[in-house]
């Protein structure tokens, strides 16, 4: 539903297998049991391993982390004898699933994190690229074109108001009519009742409901009242976010004044660096001003 590449059409999803830890090294097993799956390519005796990484914050060196996870997985596949028919390693598709608030700015290709040295050195740089699925960047104006339950889950979680949630639930109600969806419908219903709605409507007593259709009906009946609560909650969050952003802006302005006092007018690259900085970076740079001799050293 999200990976627009030709080989996806050749996947035999009936062979999808969750690697439940017995093929995974201790380093990976300590992190999560749901990060590695494998699936067969139609008409071929080839498995593609899918390596998932869940992120709620931006990591500049995410590509390095994915490379280390990939190496650990390959080491374990070699040790366990899970190689291709030709004795080689199977392909791995690395995915970073990101649900944070800030825009993802990290490089997705490890080559882009390595300084570009002239000559032959570049030929020895490692190559690895990961696929980024940024939940916050999904185009919500696109209608439900396919029955993608993962996309529906994301849309429910990001619903700006009860009406948007009702629309997402309407699609789910239709999709769950298909045979074999009973368990998945139950899981969605439990998540909506225990996690989603209590988080959006804190302090509100929710009536019991046992299906997505009942949840949708309940929302429709109380949409006016709950939209008001929803907006009030959003206003409070907006005020808190505004205060945090105002404090960070003040810190950045103070740092700029200090840098100009020591190094003179700032070049364009430094101004851009300050504008895109996080509060943690601003604090670190403030501490560097006293013991670094150049602007480059402070902001490096």
PDB file of C-alpha atoms in Angstrom, residues 89 111 148 189 224 226 276:
ATOM      1  CA  UNK A  89      22.396 -14.017   1.399  1.00  0.00           C
ATOM      2  CA  UNK A 111      26.668   7.546   1.609  1.00  0.00           C
ATOM      3  CA  UNK A 148      -5.391  -0.887   3.451  1.00  0.00           C
ATOM      4  CA  UNK A 189     -12.654  -2.220  18.182  1.00  0.00           C
ATOM      5  CA  UNK A 224     -21.557  18.096  18.215  1.00  0.00           C
ATOM      6  CA  UNK A 226     -17.570  15.824  21.415  1.00  0.00           C
ATOM      7  CA  UNK A 276      16.615  24.576  11.727  1.00  0.00           C
TER       8      UNK A 276
END
